[in-house]
mmCIF file of C-alpha atoms in Angstrom:
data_model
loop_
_atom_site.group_PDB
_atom_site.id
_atom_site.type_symbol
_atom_site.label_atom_id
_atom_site.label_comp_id
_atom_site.label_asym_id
_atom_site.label_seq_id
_atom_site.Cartn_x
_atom_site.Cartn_y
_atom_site.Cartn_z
ATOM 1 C CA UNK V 1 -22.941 39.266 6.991
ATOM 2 C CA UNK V 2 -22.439 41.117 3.494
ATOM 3 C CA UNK V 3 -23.133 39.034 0.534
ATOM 4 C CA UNK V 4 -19.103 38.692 -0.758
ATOM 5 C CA UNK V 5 -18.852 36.489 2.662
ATOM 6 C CA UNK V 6 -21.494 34.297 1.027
ATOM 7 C CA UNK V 7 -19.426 33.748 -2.024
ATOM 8 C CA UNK V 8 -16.069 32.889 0.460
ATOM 9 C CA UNK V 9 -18.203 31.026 2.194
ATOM 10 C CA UNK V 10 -19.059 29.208 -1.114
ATOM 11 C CA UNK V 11 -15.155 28.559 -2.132
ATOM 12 C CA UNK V 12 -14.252 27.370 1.748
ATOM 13 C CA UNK V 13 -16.446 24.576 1.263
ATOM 14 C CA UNK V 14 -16.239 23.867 -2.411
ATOM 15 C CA UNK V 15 -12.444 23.209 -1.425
ATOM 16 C CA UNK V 16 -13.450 21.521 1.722
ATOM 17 C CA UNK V 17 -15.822 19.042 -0.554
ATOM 18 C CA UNK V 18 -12.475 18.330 -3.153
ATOM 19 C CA UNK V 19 -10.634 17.398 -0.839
ATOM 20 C CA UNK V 20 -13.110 15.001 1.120
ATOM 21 C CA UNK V 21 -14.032 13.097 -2.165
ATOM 22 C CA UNK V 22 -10.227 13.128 -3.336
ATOM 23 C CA UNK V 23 -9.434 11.923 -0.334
ATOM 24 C CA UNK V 24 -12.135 9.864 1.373
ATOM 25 C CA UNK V 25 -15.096 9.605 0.041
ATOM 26 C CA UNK V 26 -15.703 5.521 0.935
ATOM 27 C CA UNK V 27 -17.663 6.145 3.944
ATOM 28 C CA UNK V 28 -21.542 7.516 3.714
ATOM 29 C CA UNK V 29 -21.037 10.248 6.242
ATOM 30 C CA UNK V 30 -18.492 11.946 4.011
ATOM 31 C CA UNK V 31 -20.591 11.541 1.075
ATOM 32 C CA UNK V 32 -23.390 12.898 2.924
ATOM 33 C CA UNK V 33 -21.554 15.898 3.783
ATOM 34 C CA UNK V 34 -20.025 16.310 0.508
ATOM 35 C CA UNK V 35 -23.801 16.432 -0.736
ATOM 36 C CA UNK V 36 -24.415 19.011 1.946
ATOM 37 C CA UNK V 37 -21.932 21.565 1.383
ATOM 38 C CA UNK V 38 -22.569 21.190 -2.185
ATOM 39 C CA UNK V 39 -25.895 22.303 -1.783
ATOM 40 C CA UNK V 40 -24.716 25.281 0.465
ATOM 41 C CA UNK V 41 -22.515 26.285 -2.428
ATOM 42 C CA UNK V 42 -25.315 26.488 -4.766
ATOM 43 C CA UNK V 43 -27.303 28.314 -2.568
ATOM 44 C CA UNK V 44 -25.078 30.415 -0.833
ATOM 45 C CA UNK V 45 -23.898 31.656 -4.500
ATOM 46 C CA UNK V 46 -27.451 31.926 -5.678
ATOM 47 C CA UNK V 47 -27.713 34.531 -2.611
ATOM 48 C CA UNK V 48 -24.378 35.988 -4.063
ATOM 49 C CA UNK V 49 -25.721 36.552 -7.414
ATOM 50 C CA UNK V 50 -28.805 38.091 -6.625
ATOM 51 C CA UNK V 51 -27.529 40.992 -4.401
ATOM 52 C CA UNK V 52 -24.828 41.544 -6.532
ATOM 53 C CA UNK V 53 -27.589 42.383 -9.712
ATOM 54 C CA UNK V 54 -29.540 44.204 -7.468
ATOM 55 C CA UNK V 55 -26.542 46.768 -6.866
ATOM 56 C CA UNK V 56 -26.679 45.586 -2.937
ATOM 57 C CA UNK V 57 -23.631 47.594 -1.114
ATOM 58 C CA UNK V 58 -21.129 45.185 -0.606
ATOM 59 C CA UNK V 59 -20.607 46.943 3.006
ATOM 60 C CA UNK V 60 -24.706 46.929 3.845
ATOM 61 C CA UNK V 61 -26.045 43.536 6.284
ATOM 62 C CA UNK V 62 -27.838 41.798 3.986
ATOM 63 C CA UNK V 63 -30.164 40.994 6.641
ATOM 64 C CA UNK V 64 -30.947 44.599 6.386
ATOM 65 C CA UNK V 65 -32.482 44.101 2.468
ATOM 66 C CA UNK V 66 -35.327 45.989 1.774
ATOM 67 C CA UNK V 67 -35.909 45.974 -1.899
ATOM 68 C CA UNK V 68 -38.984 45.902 -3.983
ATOM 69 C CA UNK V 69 -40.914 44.870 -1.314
ATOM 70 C CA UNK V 70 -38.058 42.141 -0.324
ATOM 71 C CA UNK V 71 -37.270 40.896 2.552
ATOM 72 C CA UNK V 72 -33.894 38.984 3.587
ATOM 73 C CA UNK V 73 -36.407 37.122 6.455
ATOM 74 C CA UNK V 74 -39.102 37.161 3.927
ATOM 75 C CA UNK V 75 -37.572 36.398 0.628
ATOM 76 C CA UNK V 76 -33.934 35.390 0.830
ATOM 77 C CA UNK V 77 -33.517 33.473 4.251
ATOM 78 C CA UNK V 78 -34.734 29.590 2.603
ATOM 79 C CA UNK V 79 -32.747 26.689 1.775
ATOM 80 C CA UNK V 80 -35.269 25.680 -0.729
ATOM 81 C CA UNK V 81 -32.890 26.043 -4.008
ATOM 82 C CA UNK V 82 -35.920 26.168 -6.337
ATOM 83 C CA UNK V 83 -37.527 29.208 -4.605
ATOM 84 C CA UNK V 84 -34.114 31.036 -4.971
ATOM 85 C CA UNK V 85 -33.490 30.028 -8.412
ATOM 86 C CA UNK V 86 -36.900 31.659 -9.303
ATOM 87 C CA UNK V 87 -36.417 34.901 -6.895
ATOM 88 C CA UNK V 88 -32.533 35.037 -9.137
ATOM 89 C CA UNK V 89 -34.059 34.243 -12.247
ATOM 90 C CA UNK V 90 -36.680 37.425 -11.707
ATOM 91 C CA UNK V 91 -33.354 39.738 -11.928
ATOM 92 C CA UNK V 92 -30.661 37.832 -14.156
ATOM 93 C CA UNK V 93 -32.694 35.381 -16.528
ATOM 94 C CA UNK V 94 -31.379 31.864 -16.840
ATOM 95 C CA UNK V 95 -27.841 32.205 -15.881
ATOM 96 C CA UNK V 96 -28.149 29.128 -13.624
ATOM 97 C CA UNK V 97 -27.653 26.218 -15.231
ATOM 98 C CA UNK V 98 -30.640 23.813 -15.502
ATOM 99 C CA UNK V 99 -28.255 20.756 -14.602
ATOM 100 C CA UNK V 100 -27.364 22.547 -11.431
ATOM 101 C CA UNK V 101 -31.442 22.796 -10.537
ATOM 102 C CA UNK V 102 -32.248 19.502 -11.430
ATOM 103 C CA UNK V 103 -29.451 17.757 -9.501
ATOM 104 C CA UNK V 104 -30.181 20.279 -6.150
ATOM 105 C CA UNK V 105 -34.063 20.130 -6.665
ATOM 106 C CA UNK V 106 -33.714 17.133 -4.479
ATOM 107 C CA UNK V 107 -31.663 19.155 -1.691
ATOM 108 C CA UNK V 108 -34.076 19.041 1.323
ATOM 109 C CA UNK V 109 -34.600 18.753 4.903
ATOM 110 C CA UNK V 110 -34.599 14.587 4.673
ATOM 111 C CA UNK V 111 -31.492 14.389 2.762
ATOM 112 C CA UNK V 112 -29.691 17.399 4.229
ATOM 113 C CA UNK V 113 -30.389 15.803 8.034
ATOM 114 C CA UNK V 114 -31.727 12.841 8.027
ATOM 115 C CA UNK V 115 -29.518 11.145 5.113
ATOM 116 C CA UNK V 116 -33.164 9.075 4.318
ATOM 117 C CA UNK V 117 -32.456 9.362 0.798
ATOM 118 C CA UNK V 118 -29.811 8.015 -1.358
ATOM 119 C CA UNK V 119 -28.169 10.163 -4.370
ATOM 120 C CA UNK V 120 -24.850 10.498 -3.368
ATOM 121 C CA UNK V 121 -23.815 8.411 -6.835
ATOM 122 C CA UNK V 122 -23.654 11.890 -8.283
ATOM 123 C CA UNK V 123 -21.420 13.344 -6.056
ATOM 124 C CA UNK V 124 -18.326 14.125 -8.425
ATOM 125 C CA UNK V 125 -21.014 15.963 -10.823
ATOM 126 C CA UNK V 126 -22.068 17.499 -7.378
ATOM 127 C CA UNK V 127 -18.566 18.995 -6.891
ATOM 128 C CA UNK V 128 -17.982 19.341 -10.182
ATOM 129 C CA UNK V 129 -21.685 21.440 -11.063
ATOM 130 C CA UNK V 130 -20.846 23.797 -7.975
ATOM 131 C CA UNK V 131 -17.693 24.647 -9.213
ATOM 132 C CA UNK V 132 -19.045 25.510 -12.798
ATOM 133 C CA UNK V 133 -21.752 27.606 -10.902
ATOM 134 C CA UNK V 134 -19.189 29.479 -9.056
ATOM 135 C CA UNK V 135 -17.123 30.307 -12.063
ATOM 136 C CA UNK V 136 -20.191 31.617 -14.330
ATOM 137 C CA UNK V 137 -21.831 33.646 -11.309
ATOM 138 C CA UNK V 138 -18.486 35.269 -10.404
ATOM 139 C CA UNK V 139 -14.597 34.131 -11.376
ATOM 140 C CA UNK V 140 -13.976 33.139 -8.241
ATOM 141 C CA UNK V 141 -9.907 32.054 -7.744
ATOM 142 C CA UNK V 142 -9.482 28.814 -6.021
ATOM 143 C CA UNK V 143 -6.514 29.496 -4.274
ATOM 144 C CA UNK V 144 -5.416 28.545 -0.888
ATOM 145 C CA UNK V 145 -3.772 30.610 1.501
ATOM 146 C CA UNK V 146 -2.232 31.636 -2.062
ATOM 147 C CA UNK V 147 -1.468 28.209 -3.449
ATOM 148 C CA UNK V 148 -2.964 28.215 -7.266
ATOM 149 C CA UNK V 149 -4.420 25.193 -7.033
ATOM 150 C CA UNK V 150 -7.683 23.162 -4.911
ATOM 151 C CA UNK V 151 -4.951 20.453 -3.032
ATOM 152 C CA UNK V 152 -5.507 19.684 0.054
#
């Protein structure tokens, strides 16, 4: 996988998550995925971001990463959305946005499989907050199969 995959990746289910809470967000197993793809966007474009400002090759396996003495297996393979933040934060300051971390802090194994906790009354600003990431990190066009727009 190259890291501009992780950032189509990222708009696939951005749009997927619109249209689910547009379009049926009453039952709890929708809003539990909607949570979970949210977090995949923010980490998924967190991943983005950092091999982009470390001049990755867009062609290169970014399993393959051996830089500074990191390791995709070592360094970038998590879902922990705090660790990342820190490891981007290392090579492009604060450029993500606090209210992203504080809302995704919460974005582990329990809630992403289990569904033990709760927190889905945030998930417009969920939605919302992955979309802003996506359009500070990289202008990403939310276009469908060349449609202008994030219908369904």
């Amino acid at each position: 996988m190259t890291y501009l995959e992780l950032k189509r990746a990222a708009k696939k289910h951005y749009i997927t998550c619109k249209c689910l809470f547009d379009k049926c967000n009453n039952s709890w197993i929708i809003q539990e995925n909607i949570y979970y793809l949210c977090g995949y966007i923010v980490e998924m474009m967190i991943k983005y971001q950092f091999f982009r400002r470390i001049n990755y090759s867009i062609n290169e396996n970014i399993e393959n990463l051996n830089y500074n003495g990191l390791t995709y297996k070592k360094d970038i393979k998590t879902h922990n959305i705090i660790s990342l933040v820190n490891l981007l934060r290392k090579y492009d300051g604060d450029i993500i946005l606090n209210d992203v971390v504080n809302l995704f802090r919460k974005w582990d194994v329990d809630i992403r499989y289990n569904g033990k906790r709760k927190i889905y009354d945030n998930l417009k600003e969920s939605i919302e907050l992955s979309k802003k990431l996506m359009s500070r990190l990289q202008k990403v066009n939310f276009s469908v199969r060349g449609q202008a727009n994030e219908r369904c």
